[in-house]
mmCIF file of C-alpha atoms in Angstrom:
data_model
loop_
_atom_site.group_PDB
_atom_site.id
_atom_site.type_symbol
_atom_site.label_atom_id
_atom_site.label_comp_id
_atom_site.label_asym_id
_atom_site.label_seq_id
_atom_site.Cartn_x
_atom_site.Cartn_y
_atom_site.Cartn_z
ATOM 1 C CA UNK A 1 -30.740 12.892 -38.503
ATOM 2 C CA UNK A 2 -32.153 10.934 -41.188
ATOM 3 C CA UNK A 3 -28.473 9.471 -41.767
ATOM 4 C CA UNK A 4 -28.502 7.641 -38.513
ATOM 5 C CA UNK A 5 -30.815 5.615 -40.086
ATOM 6 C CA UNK A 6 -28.228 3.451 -42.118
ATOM 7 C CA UNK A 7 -30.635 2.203 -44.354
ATOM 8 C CA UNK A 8 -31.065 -1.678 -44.351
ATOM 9 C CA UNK A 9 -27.966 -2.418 -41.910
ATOM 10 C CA UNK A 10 -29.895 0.158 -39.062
ATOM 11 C CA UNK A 11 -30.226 -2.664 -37.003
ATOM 12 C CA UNK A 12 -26.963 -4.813 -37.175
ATOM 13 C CA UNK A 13 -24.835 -1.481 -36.794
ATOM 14 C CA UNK A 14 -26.861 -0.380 -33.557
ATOM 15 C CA UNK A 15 -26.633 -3.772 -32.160
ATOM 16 C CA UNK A 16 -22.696 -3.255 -32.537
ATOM 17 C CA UNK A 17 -22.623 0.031 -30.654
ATOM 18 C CA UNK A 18 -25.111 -1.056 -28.203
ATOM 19 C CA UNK A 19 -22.866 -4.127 -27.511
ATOM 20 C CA UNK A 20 -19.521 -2.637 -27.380
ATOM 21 C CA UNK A 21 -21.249 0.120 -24.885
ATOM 22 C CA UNK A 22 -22.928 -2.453 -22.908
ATOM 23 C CA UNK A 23 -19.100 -4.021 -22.655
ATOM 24 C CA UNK A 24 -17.437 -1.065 -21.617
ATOM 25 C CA UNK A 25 -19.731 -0.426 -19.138
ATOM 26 C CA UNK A 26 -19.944 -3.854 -17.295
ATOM 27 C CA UNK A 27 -15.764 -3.013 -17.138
ATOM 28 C CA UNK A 28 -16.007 0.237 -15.641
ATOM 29 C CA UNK A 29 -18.714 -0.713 -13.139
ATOM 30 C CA UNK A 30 -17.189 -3.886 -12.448
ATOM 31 C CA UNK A 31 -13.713 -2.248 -11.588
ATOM 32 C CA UNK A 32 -15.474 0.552 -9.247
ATOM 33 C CA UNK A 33 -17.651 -2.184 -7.616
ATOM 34 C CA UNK A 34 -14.462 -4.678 -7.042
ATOM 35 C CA UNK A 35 -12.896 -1.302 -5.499
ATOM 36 C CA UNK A 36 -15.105 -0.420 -3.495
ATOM 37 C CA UNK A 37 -16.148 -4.470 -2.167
ATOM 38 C CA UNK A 38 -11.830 -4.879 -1.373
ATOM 39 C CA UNK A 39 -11.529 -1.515 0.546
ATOM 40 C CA UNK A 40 -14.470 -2.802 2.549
ATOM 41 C CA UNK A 41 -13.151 -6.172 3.407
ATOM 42 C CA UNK A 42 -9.688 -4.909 4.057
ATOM 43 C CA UNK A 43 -11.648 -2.462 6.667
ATOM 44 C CA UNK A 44 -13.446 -5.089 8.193
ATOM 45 C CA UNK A 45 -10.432 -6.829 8.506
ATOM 46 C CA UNK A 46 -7.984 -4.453 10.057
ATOM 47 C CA UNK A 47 -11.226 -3.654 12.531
ATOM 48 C CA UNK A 48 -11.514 -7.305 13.522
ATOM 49 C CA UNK A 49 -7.716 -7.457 13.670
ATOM 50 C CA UNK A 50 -7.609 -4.749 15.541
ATOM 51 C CA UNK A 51 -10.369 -6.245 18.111
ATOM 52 C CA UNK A 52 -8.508 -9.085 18.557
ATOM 53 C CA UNK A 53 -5.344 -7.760 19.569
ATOM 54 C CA UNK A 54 -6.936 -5.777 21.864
ATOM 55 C CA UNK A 55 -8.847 -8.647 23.905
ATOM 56 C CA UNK A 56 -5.398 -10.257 24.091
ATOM 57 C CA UNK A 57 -4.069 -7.298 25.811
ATOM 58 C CA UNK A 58 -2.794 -8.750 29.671
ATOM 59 C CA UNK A 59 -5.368 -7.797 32.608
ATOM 60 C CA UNK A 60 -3.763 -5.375 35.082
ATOM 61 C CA UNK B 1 15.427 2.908 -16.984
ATOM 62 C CA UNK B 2 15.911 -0.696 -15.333
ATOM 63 C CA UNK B 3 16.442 1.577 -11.841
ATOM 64 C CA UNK B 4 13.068 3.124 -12.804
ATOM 65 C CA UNK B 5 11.257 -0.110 -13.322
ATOM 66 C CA UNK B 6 12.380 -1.474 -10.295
ATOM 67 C CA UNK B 7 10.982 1.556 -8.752
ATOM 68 C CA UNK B 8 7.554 1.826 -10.122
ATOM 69 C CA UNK B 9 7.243 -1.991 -9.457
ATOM 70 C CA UNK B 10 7.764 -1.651 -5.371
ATOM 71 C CA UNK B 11 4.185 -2.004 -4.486
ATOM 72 C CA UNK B 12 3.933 0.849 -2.712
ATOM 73 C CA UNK B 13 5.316 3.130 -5.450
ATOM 74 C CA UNK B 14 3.446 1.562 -8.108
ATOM 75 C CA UNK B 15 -0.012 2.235 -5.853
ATOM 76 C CA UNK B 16 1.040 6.092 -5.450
ATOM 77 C CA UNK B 17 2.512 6.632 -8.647
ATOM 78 C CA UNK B 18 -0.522 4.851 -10.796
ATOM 79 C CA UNK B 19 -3.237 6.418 -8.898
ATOM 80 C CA UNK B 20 -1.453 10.185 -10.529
ATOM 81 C CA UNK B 21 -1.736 8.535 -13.987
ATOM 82 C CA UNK B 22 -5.162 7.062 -14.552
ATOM 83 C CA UNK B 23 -7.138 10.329 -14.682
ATOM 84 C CA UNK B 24 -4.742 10.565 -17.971
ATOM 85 C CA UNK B 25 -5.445 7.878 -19.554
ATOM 86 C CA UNK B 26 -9.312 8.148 -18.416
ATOM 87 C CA UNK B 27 -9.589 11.761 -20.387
ATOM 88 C CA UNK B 28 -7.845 10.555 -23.721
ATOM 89 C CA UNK B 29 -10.148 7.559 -23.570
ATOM 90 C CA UNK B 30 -13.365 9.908 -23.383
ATOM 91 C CA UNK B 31 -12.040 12.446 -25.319
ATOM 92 C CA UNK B 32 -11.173 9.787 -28.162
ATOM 93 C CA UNK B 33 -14.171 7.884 -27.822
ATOM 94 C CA UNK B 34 -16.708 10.488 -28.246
ATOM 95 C CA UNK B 35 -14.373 11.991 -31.970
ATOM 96 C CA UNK B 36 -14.306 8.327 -32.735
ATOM 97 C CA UNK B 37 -18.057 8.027 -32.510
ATOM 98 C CA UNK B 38 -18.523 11.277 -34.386
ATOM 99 C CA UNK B 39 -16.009 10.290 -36.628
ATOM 100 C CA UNK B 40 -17.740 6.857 -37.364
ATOM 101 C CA UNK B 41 -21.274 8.016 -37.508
ATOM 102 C CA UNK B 42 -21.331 11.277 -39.404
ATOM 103 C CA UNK B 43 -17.967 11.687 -40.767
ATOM 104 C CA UNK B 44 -17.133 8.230 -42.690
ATOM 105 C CA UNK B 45 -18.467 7.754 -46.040
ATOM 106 C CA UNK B 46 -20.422 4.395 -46.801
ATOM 107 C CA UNK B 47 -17.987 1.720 -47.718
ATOM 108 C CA UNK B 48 -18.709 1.222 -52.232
ATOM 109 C CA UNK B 49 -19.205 -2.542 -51.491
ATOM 110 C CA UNK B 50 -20.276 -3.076 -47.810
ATOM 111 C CA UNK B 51 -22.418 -0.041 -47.641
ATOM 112 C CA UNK B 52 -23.180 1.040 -44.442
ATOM 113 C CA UNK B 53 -22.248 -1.524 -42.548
ATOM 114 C CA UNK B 54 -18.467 -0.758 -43.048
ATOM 115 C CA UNK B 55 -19.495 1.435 -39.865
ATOM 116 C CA UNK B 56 -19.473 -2.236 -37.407
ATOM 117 C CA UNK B 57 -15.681 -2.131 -38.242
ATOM 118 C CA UNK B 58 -15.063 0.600 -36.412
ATOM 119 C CA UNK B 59 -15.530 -1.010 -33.254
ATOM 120 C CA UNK B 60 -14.886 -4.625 -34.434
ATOM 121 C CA UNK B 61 -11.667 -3.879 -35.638
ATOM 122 C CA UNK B 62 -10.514 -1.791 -32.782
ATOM 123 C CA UNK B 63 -11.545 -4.784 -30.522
ATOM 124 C CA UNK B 64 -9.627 -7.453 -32.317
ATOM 125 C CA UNK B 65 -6.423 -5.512 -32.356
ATOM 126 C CA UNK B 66 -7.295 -5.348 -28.297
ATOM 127 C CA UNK B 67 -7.786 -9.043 -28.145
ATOM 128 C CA UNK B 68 -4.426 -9.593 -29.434
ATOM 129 C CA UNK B 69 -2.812 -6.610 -27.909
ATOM 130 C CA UNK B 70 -3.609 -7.811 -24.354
ATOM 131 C CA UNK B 71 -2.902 -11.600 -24.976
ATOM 132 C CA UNK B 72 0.938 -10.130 -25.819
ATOM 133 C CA UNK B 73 0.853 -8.129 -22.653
ATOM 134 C CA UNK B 74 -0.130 -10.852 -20.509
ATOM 135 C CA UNK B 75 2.403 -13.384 -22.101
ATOM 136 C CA UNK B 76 4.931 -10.189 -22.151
ATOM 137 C CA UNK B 77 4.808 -9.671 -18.091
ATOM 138 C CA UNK B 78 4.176 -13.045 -17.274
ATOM 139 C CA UNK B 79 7.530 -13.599 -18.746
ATOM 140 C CA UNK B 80 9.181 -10.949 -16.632
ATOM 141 C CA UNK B 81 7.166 -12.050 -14.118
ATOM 142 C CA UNK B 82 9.024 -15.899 -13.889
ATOM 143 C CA UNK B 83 12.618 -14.510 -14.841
ATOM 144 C CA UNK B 84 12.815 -11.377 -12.235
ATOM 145 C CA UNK B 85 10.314 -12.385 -9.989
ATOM 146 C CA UNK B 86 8.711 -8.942 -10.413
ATOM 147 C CA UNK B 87 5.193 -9.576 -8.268
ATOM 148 C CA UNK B 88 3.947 -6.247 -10.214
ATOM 149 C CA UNK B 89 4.498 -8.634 -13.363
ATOM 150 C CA UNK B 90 2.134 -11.367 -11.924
ATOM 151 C CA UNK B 91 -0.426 -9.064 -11.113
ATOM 152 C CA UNK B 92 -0.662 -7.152 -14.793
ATOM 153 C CA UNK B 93 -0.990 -10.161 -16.396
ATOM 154 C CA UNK B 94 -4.023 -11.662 -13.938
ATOM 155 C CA UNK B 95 -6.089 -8.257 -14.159
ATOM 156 C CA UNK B 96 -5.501 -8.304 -17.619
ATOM 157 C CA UNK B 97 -7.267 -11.372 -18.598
ATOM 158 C CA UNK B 98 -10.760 -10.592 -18.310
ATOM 159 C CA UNK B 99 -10.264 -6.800 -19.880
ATOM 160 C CA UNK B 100 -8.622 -9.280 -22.867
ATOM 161 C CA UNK B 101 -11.783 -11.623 -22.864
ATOM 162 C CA UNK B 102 -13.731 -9.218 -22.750
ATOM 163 C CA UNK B 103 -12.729 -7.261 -26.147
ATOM 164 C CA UNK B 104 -12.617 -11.166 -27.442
ATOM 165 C CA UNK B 105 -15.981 -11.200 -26.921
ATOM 166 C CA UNK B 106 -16.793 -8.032 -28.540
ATOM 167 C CA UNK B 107 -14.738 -8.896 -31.956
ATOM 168 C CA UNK B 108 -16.312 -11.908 -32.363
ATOM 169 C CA UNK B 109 -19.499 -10.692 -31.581
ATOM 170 C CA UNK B 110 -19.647 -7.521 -33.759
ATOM 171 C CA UNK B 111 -18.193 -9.433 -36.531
ATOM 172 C CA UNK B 112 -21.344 -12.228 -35.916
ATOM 173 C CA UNK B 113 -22.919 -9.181 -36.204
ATOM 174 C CA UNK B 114 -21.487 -7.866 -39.408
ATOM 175 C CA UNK B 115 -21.415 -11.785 -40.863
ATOM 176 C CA UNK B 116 -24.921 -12.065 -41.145
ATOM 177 C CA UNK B 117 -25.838 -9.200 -43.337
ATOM 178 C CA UNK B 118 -22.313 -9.408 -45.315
ATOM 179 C CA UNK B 119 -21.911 -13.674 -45.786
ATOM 180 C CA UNK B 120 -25.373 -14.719 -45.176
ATOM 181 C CA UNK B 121 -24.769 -15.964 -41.646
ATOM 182 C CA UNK B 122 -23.651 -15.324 -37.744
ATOM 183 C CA UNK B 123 -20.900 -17.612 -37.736
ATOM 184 C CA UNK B 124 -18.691 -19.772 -39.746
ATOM 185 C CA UNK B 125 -15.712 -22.023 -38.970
ATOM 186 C CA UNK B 126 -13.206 -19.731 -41.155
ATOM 187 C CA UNK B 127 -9.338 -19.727 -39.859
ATOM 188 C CA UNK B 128 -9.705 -16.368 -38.798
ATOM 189 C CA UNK B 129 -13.091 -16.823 -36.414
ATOM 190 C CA UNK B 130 -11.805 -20.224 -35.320
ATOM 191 C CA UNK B 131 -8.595 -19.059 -33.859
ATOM 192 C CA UNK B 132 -10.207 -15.668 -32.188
ATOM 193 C CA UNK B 133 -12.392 -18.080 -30.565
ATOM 194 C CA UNK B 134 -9.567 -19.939 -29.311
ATOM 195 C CA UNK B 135 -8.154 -17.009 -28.054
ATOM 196 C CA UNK B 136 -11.137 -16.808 -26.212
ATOM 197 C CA UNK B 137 -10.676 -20.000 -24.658
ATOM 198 C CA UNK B 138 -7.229 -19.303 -23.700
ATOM 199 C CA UNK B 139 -8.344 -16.238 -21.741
ATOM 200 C CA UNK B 140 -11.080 -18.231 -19.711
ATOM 201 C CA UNK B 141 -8.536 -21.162 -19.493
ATOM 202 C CA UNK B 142 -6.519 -18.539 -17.643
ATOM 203 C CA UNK B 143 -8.835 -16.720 -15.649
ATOM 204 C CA UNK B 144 -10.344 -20.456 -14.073
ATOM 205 C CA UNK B 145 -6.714 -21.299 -13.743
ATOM 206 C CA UNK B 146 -5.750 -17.944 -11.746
ATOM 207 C CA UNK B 147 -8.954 -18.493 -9.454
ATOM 208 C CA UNK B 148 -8.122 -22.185 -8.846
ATOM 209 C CA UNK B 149 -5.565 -21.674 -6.819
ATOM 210 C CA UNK B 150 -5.171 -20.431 -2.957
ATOM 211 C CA UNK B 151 -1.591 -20.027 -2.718
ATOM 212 C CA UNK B 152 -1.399 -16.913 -5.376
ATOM 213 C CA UNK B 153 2.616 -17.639 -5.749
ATOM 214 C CA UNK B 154 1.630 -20.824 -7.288
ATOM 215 C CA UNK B 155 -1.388 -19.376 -9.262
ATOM 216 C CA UNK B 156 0.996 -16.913 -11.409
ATOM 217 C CA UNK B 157 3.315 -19.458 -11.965
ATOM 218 C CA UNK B 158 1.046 -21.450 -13.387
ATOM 219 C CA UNK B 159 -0.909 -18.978 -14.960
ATOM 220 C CA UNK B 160 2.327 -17.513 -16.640
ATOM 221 C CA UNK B 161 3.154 -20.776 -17.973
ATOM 222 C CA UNK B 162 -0.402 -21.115 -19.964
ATOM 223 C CA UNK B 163 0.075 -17.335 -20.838
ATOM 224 C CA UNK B 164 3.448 -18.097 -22.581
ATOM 225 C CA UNK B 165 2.383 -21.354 -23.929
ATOM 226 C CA UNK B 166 -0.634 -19.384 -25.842
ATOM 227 C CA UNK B 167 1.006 -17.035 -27.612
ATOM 228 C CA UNK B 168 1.504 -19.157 -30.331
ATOM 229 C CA UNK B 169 -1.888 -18.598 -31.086
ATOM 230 C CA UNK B 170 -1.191 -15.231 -31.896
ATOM 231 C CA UNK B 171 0.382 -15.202 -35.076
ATOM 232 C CA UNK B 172 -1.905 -17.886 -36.033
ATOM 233 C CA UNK B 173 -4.914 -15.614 -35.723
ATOM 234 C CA UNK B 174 -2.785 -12.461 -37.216
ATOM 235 C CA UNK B 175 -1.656 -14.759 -40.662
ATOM 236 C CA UNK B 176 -5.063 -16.929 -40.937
ATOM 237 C CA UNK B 177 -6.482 -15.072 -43.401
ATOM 238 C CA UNK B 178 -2.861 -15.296 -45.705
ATOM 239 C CA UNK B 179 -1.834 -18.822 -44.308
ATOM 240 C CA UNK B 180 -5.553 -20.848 -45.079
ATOM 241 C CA UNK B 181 -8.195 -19.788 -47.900
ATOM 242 C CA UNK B 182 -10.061 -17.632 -45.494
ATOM 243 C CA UNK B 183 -13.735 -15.624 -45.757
ATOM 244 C CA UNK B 184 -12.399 -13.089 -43.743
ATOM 245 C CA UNK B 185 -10.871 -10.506 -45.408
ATOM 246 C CA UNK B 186 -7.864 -9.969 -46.010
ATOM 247 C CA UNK B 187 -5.592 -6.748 -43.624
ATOM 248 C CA UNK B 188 -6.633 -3.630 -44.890
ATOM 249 C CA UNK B 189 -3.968 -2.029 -42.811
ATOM 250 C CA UNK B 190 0.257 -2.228 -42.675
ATOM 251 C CA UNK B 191 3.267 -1.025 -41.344
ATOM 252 C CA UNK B 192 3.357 0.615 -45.109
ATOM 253 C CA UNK B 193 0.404 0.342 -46.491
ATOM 254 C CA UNK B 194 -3.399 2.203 -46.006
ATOM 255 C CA UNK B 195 -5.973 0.772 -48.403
ATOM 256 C CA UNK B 196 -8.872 2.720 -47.062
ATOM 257 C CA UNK B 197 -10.185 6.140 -47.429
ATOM 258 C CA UNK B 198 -8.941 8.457 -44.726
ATOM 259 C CA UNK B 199 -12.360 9.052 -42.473
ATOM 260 C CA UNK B 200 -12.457 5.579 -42.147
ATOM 261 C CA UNK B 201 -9.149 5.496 -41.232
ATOM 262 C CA UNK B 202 -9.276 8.360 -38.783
ATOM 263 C CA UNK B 203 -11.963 6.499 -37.390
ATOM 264 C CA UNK B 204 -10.939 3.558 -36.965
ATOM 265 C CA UNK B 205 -7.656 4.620 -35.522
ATOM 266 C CA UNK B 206 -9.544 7.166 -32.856
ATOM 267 C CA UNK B 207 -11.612 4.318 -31.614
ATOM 268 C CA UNK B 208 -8.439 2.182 -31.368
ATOM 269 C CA UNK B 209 -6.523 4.615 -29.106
ATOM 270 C CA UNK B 210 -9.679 5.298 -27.184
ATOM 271 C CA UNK B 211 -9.508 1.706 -26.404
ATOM 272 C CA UNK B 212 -5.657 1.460 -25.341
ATOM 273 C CA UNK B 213 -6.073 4.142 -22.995
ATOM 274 C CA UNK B 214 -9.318 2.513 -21.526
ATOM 275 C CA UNK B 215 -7.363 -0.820 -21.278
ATOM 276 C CA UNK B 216 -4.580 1.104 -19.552
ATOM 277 C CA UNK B 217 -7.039 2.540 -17.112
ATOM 278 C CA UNK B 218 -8.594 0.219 -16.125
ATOM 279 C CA UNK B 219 -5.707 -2.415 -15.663
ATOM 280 C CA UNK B 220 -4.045 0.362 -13.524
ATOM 281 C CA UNK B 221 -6.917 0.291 -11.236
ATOM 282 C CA UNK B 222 -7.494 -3.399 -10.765
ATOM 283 C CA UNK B 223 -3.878 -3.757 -10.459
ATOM 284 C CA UNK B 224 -4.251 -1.297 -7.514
ATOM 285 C CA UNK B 225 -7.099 -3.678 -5.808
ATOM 286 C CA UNK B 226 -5.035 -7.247 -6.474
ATOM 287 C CA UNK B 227 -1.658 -5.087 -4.945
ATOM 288 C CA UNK B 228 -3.647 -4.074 -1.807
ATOM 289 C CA UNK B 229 -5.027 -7.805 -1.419
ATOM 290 C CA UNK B 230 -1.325 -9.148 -1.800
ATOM 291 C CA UNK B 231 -0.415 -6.192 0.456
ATOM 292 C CA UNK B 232 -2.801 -6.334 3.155
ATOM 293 C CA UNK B 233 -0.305 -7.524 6.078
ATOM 294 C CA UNK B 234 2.074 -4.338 4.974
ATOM 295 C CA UNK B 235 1.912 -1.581 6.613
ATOM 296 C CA UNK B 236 1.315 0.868 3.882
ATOM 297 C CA UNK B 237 -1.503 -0.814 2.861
ATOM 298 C CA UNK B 238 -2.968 -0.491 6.514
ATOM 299 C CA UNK B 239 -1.957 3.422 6.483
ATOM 300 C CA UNK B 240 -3.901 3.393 3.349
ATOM 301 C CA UNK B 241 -7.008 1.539 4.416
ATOM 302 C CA UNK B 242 -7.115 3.192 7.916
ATOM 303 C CA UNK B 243 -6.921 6.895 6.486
#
């Protein structure tokens, strides 16, 4: 494993990887999370929606 | 194949067929990633003049190409967007902007990254870094644009206009290095020409792919949100939602 070392550039080519992983991450998680946040509004929406139409239903 | 676009492009078609293809584009993109990584770390020989740190190009490089890639895909569908008046259009290019910033800001960071050890320092206003960071700009130009607006009609319009309008940047960043006396280096890859050793080819081209697919991915599935937002009065969408 010694090779993973990279000599004097260790640092520089770790900071690369870590970076670009970092990046890739935030994307994924940020897609799932925006997801996950519209299905939930839509929801609430169709619910209150839903409520409302309801309550303007004509008394018999 | 016009038929077929029209097609895929009806909302609710796009939302049923796309949600079939990401899982294949998410399994090249792991699949790729993980050889690229092998490829890059234990495979690829140390670069005779670089040393080591030829290994940052492997995801520098990769990230560049995806910085300009994206750019022509946004300016691409934003054109179809304001000739056919394809909504499907609109909403590629919007989702597409931050993926594009995004890689942006990982080429120009990994090659800060790969400056300092290589020229002596993070940054320097070269041709080539100059008009990346530009690039940059364009991308959050476009993204404050798209959110400034309420009407979204009017936001692509706009937004299509900038996209367009930008591309000329594109070429500028792709020739910089031939056009100006540049630190950069120069292409070490052509239509008809490989000046590298093959692992570090392989490499670089795995990582690249993995990328694509990635991009594809994940446009596909914030293309599926911004649809359903558009969508929300239809009443697909409200089938959809209410399952």
């Amino acid at each position: 494993m010694d090779f993973l070392l990279f000599d004097k550039y260790s640092a520089y080519i770790w900071a690369s990887y870590l970076l670009t992983f970092i990046t890739v991450a935030i994307l994924l998680i940020n897609t799932k999370r925006t997801h996950k946040h519209t299905i939930t509004q839509l929801r609430i929406k169709y619910a209150r929606d839903k409520k409302y139409t309801a309550n303007k239903q004509p008394l018999r | 194949m016009w038929k077929w676009i029209q097609a895929f492009a009806s909302p609710k078609i796009f939302y049923q067929t796309s949600e079939k293809i990401i899982p294949w584009l998410m399994m090249p993109f792991v699949v790729l990633s993980l050889l690229g990584l092998y490829w890059s770390f234990v495979v690829s020989p140390a670069d005779y003049q670089q040393g080591d740190s030829v290994r940052i190009m492997y995801v520098h490089v990769p990230s560049a190409w995806m910085s300009l890639f994206i750019y022509v895909v946004m300016a691409v569908a934003s054109g179809i967007g304001l000739i056919w008046q394809i909504k499907l259009a609109h909403i590629v290019a919007n989702v597409s902007a931050s993926i594009g910033a995004s890689f942006t800001f990982l080429a120009l960071a990994t090659g800060s990254i790969w400056g300092k050890p290589m020229w002596g320092a993070w940054w320097a206003w070269d041709a080539r870094l100059t008009s990346e960071l530009i690039l940059l700009f364009l991308y959050l130009a476009y993204i404050s644009l798209n959110n400034a607006f309420d009407n979204p009609k009017t936001g692509d319009k706009a937004c299509a206009v900038l996209a367009i309008v930008g591309l000329v940047n594109i070429p500028i960043i792709y020739y910089s290095v031939e056009w100006w006396n540049s630190l950069h280096q120069g292409s070490s890859i052509s239509v008809t020409k490989v000046s590298m050793q093959i692992d570090m080819f392989i490499a670089l081209m795995l990582i690249s792919f993995a990328f694509k697919f990635l991009y594809g991915a994940l446009m596909l599935l914030r293309a599926r949100d911004e649809m359903l937002i558009r969508e929300q009065n239809s009443r697909w969408v409200k089938e959809i939602i209410g399952e």
